[in-house]
Short mmCIF file of C-alpha atoms in Angstrom, two decimals:
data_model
loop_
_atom_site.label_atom_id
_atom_site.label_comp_id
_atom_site.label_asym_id
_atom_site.label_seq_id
_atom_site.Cartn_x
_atom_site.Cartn_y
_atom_site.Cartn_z
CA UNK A 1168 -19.95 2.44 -31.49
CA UNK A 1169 -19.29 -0.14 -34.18
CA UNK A 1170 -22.30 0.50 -35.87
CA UNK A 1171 -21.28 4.35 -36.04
CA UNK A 1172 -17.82 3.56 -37.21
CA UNK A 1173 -19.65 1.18 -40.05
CA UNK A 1174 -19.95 4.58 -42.25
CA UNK A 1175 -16.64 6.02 -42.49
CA UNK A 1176 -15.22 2.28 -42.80
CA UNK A 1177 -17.62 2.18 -45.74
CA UNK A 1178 -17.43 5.25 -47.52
CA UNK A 1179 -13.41 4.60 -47.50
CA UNK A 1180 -13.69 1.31 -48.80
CA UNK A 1181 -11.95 0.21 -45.39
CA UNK A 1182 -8.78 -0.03 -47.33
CA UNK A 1183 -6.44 3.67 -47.67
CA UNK A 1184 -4.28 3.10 -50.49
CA UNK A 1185 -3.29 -0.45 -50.90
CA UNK A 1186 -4.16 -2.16 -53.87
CA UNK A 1187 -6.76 -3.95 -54.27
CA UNK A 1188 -6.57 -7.98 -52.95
CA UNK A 1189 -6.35 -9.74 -56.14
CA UNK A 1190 -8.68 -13.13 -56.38
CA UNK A 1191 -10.44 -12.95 -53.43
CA UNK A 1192 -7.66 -13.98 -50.89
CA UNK A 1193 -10.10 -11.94 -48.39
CA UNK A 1194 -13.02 -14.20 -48.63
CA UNK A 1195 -15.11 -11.91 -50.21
CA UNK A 1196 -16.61 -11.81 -54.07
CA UNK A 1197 -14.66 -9.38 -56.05
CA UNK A 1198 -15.82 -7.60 -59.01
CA UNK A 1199 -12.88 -5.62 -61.40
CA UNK A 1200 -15.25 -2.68 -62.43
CA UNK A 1201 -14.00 0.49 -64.58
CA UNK A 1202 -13.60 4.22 -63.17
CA UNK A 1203 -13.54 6.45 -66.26
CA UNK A 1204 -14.61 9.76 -67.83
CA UNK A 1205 -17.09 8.19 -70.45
CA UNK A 1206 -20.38 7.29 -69.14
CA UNK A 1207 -20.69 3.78 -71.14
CA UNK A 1208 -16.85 2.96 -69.05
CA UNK A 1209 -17.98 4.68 -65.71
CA UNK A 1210 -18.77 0.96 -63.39
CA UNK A 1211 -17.97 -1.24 -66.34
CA UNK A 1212 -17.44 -5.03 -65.33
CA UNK A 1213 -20.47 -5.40 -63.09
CA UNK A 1214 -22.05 -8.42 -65.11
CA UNK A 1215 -23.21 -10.26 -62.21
CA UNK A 1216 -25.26 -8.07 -59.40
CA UNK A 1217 -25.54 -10.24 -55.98
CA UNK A 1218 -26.07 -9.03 -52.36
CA UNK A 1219 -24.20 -8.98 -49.31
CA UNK A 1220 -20.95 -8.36 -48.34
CA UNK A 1221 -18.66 -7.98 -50.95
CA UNK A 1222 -15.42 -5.92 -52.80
CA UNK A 1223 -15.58 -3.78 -56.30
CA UNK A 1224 -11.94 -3.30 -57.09
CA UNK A 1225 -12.03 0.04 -59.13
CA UNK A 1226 -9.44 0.25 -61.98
CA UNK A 1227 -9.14 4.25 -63.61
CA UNK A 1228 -8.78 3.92 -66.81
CA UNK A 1229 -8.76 7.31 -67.81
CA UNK A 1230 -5.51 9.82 -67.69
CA UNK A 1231 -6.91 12.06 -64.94
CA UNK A 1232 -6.70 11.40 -61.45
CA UNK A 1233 -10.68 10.35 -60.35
CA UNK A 1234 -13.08 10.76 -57.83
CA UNK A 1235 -15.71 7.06 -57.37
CA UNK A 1236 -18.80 7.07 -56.10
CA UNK A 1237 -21.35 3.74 -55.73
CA UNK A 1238 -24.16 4.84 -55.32
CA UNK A 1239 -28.14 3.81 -54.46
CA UNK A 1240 -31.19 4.69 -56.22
CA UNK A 1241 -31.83 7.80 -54.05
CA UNK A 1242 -28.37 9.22 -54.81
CA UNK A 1243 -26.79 8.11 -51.18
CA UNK A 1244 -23.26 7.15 -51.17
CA UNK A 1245 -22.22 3.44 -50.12
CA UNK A 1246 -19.17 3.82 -51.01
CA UNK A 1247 -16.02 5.71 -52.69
CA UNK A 1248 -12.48 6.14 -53.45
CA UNK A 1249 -11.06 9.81 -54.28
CA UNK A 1250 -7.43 10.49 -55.75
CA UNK A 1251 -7.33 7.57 -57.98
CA UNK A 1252 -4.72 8.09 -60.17
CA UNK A 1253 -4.46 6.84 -63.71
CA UNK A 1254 -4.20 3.04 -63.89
CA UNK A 1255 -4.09 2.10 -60.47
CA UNK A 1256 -6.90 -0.17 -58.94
CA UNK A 1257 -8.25 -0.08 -55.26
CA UNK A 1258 -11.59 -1.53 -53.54
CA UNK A 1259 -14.50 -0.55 -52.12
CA UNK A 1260 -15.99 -2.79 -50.30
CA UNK A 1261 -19.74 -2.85 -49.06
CA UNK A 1262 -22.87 -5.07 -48.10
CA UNK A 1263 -25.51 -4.44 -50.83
CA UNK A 1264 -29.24 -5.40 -50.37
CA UNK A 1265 -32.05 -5.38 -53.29
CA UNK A 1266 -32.19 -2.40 -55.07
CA UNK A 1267 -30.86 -0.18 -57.95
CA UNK A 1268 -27.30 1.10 -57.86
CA UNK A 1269 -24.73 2.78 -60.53
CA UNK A 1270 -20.79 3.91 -59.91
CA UNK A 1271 -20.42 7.94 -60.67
CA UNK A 1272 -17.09 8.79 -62.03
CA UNK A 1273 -15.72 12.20 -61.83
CA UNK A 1274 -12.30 12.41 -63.42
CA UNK A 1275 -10.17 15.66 -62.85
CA UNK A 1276 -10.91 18.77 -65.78
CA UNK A 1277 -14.05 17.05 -66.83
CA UNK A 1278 -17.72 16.28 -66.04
CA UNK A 1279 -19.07 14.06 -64.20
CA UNK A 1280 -20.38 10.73 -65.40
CA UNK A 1281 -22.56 8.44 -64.07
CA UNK A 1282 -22.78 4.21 -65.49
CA UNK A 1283 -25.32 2.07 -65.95
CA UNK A 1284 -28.12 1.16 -63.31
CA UNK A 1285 -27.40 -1.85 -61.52
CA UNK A 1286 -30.26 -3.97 -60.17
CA UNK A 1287 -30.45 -6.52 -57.51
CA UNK A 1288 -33.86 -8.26 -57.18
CA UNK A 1289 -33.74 -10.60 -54.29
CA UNK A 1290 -31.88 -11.40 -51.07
CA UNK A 1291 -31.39 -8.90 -48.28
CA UNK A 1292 -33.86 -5.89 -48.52
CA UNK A 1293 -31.06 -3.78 -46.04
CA UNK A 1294 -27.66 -2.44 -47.45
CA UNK A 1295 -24.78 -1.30 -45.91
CA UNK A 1296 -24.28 2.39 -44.08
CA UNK A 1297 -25.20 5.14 -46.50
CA UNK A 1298 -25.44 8.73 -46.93
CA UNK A 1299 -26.06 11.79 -48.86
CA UNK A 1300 -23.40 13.84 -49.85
CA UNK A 1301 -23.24 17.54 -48.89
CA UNK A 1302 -21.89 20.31 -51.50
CA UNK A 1303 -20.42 23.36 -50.69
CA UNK A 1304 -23.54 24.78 -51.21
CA UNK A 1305 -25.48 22.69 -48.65
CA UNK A 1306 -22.63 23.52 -45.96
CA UNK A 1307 -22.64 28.02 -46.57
CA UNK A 1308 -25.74 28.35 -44.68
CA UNK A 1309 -24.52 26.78 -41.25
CA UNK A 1310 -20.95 27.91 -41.37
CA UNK A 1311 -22.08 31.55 -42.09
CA UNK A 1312 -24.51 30.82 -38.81
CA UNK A 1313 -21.18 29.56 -37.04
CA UNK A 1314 -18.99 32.22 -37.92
CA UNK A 1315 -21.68 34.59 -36.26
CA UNK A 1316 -21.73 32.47 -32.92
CA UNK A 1317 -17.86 32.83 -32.97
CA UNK A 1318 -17.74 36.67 -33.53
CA UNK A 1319 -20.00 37.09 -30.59
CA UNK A 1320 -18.19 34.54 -28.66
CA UNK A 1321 -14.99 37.22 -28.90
CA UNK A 1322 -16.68 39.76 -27.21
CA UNK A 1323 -17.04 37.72 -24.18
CA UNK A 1324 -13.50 36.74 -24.80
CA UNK A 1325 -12.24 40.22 -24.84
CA UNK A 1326 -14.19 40.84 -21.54
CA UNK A 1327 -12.77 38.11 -19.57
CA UNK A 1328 -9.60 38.89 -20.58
CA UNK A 1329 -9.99 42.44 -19.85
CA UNK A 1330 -10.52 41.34 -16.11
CA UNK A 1331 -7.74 39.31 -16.32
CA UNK A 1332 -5.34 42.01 -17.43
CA UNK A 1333 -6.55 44.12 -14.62
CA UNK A 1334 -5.88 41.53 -11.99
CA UNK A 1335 -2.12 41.70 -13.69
CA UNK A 1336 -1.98 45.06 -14.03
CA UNK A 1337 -3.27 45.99 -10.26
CA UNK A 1338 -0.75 43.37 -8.65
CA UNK A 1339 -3.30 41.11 -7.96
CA UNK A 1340 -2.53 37.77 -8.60
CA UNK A 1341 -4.77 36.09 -6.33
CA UNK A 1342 -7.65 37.49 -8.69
CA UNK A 1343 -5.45 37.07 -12.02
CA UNK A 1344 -5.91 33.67 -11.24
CA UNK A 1345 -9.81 33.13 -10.51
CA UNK A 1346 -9.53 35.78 -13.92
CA UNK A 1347 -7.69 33.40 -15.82
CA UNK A 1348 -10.12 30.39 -15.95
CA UNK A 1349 -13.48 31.78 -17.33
CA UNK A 1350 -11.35 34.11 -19.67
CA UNK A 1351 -9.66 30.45 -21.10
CA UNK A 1352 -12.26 28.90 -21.21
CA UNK A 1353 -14.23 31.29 -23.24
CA UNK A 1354 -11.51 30.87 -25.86
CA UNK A 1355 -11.82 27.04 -25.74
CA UNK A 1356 -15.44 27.02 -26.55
CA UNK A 1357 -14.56 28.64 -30.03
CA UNK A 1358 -12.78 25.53 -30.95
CA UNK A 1359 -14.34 24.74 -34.40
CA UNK A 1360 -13.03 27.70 -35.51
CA UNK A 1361 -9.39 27.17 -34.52
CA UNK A 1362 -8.75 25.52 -37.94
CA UNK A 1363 -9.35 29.19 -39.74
CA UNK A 1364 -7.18 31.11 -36.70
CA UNK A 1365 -3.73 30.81 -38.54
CA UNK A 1366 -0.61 31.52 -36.36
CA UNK A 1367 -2.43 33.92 -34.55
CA UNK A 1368 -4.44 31.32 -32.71
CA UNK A 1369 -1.22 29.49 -32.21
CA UNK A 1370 0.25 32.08 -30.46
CA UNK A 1371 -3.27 32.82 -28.53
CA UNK A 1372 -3.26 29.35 -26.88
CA UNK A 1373 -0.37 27.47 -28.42
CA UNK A 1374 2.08 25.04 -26.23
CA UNK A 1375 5.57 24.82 -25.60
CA UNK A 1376 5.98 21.68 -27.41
CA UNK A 1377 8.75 21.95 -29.71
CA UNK A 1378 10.12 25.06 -28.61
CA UNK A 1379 13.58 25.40 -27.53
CA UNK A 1380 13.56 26.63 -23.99
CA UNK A 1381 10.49 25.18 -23.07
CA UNK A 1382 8.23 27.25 -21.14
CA UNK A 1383 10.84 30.17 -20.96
CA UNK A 1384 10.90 30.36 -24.78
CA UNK A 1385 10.44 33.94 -26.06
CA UNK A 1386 7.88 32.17 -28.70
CA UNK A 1387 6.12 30.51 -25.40
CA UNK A 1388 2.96 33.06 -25.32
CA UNK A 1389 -1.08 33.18 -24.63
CA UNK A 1390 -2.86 31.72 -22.52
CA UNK A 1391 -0.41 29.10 -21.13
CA UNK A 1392 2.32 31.39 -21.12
CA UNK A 1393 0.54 33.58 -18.46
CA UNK A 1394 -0.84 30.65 -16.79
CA UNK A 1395 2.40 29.07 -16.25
CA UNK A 1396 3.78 32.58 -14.31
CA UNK A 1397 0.33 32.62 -12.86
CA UNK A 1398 1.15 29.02 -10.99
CA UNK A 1399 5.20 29.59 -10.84
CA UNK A 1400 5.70 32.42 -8.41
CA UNK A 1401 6.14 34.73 -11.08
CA UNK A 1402 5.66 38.31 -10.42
CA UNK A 1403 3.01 41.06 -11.55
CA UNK A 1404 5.35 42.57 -13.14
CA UNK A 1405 6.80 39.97 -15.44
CA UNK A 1406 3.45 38.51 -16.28
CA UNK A 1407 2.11 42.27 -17.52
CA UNK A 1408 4.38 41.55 -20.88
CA UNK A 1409 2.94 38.28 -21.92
CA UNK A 1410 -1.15 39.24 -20.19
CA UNK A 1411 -0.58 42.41 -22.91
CA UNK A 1412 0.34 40.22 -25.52
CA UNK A 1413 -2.91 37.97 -24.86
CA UNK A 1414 -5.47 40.55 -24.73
CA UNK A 1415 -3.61 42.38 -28.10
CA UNK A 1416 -3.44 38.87 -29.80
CA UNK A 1417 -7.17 37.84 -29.02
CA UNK A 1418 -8.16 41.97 -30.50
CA UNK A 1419 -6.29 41.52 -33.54
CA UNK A 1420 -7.54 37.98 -33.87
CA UNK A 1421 -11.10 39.06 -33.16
CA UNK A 1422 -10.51 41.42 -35.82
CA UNK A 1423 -9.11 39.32 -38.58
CA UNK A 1424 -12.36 37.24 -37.57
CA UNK A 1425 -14.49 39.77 -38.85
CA UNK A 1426 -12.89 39.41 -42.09
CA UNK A 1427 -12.18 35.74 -42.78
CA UNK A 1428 -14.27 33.28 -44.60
CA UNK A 1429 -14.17 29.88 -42.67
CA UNK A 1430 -13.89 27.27 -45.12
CA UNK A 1431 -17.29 25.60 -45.36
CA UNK A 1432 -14.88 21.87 -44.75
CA UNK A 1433 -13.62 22.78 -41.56
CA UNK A 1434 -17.43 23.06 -40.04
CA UNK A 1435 -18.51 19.31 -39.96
CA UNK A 1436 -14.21 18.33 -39.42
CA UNK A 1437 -13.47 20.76 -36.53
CA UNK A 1438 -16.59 18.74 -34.67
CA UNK A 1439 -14.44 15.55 -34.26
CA UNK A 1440 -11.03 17.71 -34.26
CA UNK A 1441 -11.90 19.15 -31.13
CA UNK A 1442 -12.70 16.13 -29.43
CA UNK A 1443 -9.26 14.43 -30.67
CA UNK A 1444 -7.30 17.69 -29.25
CA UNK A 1445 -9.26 17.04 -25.80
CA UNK A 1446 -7.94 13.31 -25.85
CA UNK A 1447 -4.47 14.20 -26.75
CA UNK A 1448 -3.72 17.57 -24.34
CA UNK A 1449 -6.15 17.91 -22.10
CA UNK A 1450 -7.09 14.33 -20.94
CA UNK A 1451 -3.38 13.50 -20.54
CA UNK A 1452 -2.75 16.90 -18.84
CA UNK A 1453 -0.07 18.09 -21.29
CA UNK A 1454 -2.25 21.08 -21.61
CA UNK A 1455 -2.04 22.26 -18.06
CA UNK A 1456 0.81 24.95 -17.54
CA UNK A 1457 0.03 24.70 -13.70
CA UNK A 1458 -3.60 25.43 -13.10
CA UNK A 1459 -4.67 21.69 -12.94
CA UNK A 1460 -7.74 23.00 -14.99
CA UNK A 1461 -7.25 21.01 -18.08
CA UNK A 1462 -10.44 18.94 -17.69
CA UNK A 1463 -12.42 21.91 -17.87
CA UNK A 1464 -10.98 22.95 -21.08
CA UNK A 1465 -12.50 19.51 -21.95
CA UNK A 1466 -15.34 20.89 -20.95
CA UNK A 1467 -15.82 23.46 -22.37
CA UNK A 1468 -14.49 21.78 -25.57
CA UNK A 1469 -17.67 19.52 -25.43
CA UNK A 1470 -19.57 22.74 -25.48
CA UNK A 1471 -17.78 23.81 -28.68
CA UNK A 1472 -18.76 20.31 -30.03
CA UNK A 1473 -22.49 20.77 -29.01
CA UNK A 1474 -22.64 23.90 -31.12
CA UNK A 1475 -20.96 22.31 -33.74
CA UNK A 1476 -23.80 19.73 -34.29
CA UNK A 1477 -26.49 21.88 -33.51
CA UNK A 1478 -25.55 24.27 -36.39
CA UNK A 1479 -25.07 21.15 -39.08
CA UNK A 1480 -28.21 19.11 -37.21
CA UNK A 1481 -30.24 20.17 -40.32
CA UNK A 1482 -28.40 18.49 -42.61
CA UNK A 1483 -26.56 15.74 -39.75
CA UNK A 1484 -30.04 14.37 -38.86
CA UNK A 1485 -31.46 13.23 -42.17
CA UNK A 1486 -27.87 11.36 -42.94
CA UNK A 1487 -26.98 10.32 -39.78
CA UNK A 1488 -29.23 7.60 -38.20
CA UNK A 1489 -26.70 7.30 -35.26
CA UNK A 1490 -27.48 10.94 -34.31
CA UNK A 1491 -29.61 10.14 -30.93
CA UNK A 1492 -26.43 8.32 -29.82
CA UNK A 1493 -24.31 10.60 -30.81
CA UNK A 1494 -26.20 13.19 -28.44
CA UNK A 1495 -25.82 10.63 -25.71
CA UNK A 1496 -22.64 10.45 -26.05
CA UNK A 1497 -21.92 14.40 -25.66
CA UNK A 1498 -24.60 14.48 -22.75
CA UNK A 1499 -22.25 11.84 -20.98
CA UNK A 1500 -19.25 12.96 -21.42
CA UNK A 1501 -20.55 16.56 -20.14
CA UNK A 1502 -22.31 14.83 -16.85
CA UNK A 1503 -19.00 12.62 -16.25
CA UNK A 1504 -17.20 15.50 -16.26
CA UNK A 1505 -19.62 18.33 -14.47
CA UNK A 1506 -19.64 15.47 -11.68
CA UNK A 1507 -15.72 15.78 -11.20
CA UNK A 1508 -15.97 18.93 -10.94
CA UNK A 1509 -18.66 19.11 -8.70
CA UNK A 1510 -16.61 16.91 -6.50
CA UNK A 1511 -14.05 19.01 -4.92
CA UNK A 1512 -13.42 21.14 -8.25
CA UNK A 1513 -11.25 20.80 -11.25
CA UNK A 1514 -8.54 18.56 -10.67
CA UNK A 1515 -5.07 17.34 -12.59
CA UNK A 1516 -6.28 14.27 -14.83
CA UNK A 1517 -3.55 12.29 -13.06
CA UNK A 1518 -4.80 12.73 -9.33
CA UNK A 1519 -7.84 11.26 -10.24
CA UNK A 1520 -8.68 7.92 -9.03
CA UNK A 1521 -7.94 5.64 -11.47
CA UNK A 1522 -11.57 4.35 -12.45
CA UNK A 1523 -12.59 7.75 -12.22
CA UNK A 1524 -9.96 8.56 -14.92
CA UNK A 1525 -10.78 5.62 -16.84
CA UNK A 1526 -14.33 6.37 -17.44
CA UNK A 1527 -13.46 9.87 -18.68
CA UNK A 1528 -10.97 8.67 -21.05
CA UNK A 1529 -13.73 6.24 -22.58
CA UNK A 1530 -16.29 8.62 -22.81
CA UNK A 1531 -13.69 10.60 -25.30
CA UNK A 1532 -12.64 7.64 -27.20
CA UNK A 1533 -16.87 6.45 -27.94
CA UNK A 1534 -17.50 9.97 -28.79
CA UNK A 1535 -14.49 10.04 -30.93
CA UNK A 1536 -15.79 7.40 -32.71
CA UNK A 1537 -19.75 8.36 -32.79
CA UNK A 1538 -18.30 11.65 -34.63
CA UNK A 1539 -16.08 10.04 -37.16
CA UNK A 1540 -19.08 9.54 -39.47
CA UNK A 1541 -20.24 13.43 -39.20
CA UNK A 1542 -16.21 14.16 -40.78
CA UNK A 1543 -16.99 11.52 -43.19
CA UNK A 1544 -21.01 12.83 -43.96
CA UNK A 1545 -19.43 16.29 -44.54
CA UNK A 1546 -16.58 16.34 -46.77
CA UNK A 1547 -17.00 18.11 -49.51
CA UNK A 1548 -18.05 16.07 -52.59
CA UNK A 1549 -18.35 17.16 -56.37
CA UNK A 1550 -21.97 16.75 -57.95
CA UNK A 1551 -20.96 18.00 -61.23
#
């Protein structure tokens, strides 16, 4: 897991917005080097290449904020800082091995630079994590592939819900409740796309949380809001106002679907989002309104995921060398979890035995990490 962690910690320069350590009070060799918007500035102040482990501490001297990029002969990134404003300094730090490198500078309103080559002739031959950035251009393709898997993803939405509103709507709330399940999870299986679903997906599968009132707030609807009366006592006919409400919500939403654009971004983020949503609601149960089902909407969460990386696994595998354990990983968690279930059925996380619990909850937090570097391989960098 540390290895897979190596390349986000890497690309960020394993410092956020500090300044730079002046001297060398870490340990390490530090080079001052110059972020600018003039090619012969761009990495100025490397005088005296050596390998290993060590900290450039970019200064921008231009008056734009500026985009850095170290890079290797083949155009892979070791390193950057973004949003460096105008004369303020920060590092990137990163274990070099022979070869040919140059710093790219791309400075708000104008081109992009890049500074002089860079070569290192001896010592290590292996450098630190690396990869090679995606554009916007790279990323189309697989969203547009992903936003078709969603759309077709409603209609099976729409049909479990459509048995679920029937179950309501016929008094049956035996059957509204074996209805309710499939029809949610469905719905969780789309969750890369939740990031382009507005307030509409909000109020499609939203919580309570911050609401005054609680579960009897008149802003309380979806999913949990029927699943909650479902599990209370609640009548048919109270629960036929907020079952409507669903099944209009998820047509208008598959709708506006038809329609919206996902943003290209959200593709290779949403893959680690929805694994950070699992850990936070539906490992710790705050997710479950009552049905004690929240570990299958972890489930079917990892699903999501899987779709997620087989959509980007054109451009993931050549960039990610960590891939095959990142698959692991997801296989895992997905066995772990089957097995629970297969085990007396879905249960509350917190009447699980407590190793049984335990191995769940690390099987989130390694693949939390193992996907870090596919947020970090896909954001969105400028070329030009």
């Amino acid at each position: 897991a540390a290895a897979a962690g190596g390349l986000a910690h890497a690309l960020t320069g394993g410092g956020g917005d500090e300044p730079a350590a002046a001297g060398g009070a870490d340990g390490l060799r530090h080079t001052a080097v110059k972020a600018s918007d003039s090619a012969e500035q761009c990495g100025k102040g490397w005088l005296h290449p050596r390998p290993g482990l060590q900290v450039f501490d970019v200064h921008n001297v231009a008056t734009g904020a500026a985009e850095v990029y170290l890079t290797d002969s083949s155009g892979a990134l070791l390193g950057e800082v973004d949003g460096l404003g105008p004369g303020t300094t920060r590092p990137i730090r990163v274990r070099l091995g022979r070869g040919s490198y140059s710093f790219r500078c791309l400075v708000e309103e104008t081109d992009a630079v890049s500074g002089p080559t860079v070569r290192i002739a001896s010592g290590p031959a292996k450098s630190g994590p690396a990869v090679r950035p995606v554009n916007q251009h790279d990323v189309i393709p697989p969203t547009l592939t992903y936003q078709k898997w969603v759309a077709k993803g409603f209609e099976d939405v729409l049909g479990k819900v459509g048995a679920l509103k029937s179950a309501v709507d016929g008094g049956d709330l035996s059957a509204a409740r074996r209805a309710w399940l499939p029809a949610h999870l469905a719905y969780a299986r789309l969750g890369g796309a939740y990031g382009a679903f507005g307030d509409l997906g909000d109020a499609v599968d939203g919580t309570d949380a911050g609401m005054t009132g609680g579960v009897h707030a008149k802003d309380f609807t979806g999913f949990h809001r029927v699943e909650y009366g479902l599990w209370h006592g609640e009548p048919a006919k109270e629960l036929k106002g907020p079952t409507d409400r669903l099944a209009d919500d998820l047509r208008r939403l598959s709708d506006q679907w038809a329609a919206t654009r996902m943003d290209p971004l959200d593709t290779g983020l949403r893959a680690h989002e929805i694994t950070e949503d699992s850990i936070q609601l539906d490992l710790t149960g705050r997710s479950d309104f009552g049905s004690g089902t929240s570990l299958a909407t972890a489930r079917a969460g990892l699903d999501g995921t899987a779709e997620l990386l087989d959509v980007l696994r054109p451009l993931l595998a050549p960039r990610d060398p960590a891939l095959p354990r990142l698959d692991a990983a997801v296989k895992t968690a997905k066995a772990d979890l089957d097995a629970l279930h297969e085990d007396g059925g879905w249960r509350a996380p917190h009447t699980l035995p407590r190793t049984r619990r335990e191995r769940v909850d690390a099987d989130f937090g390694d693949l939390a990490e193992q996907l870090a570097p596919v947020a970090v391989i896909f954001d969105i960098r400028r070329t030009s």
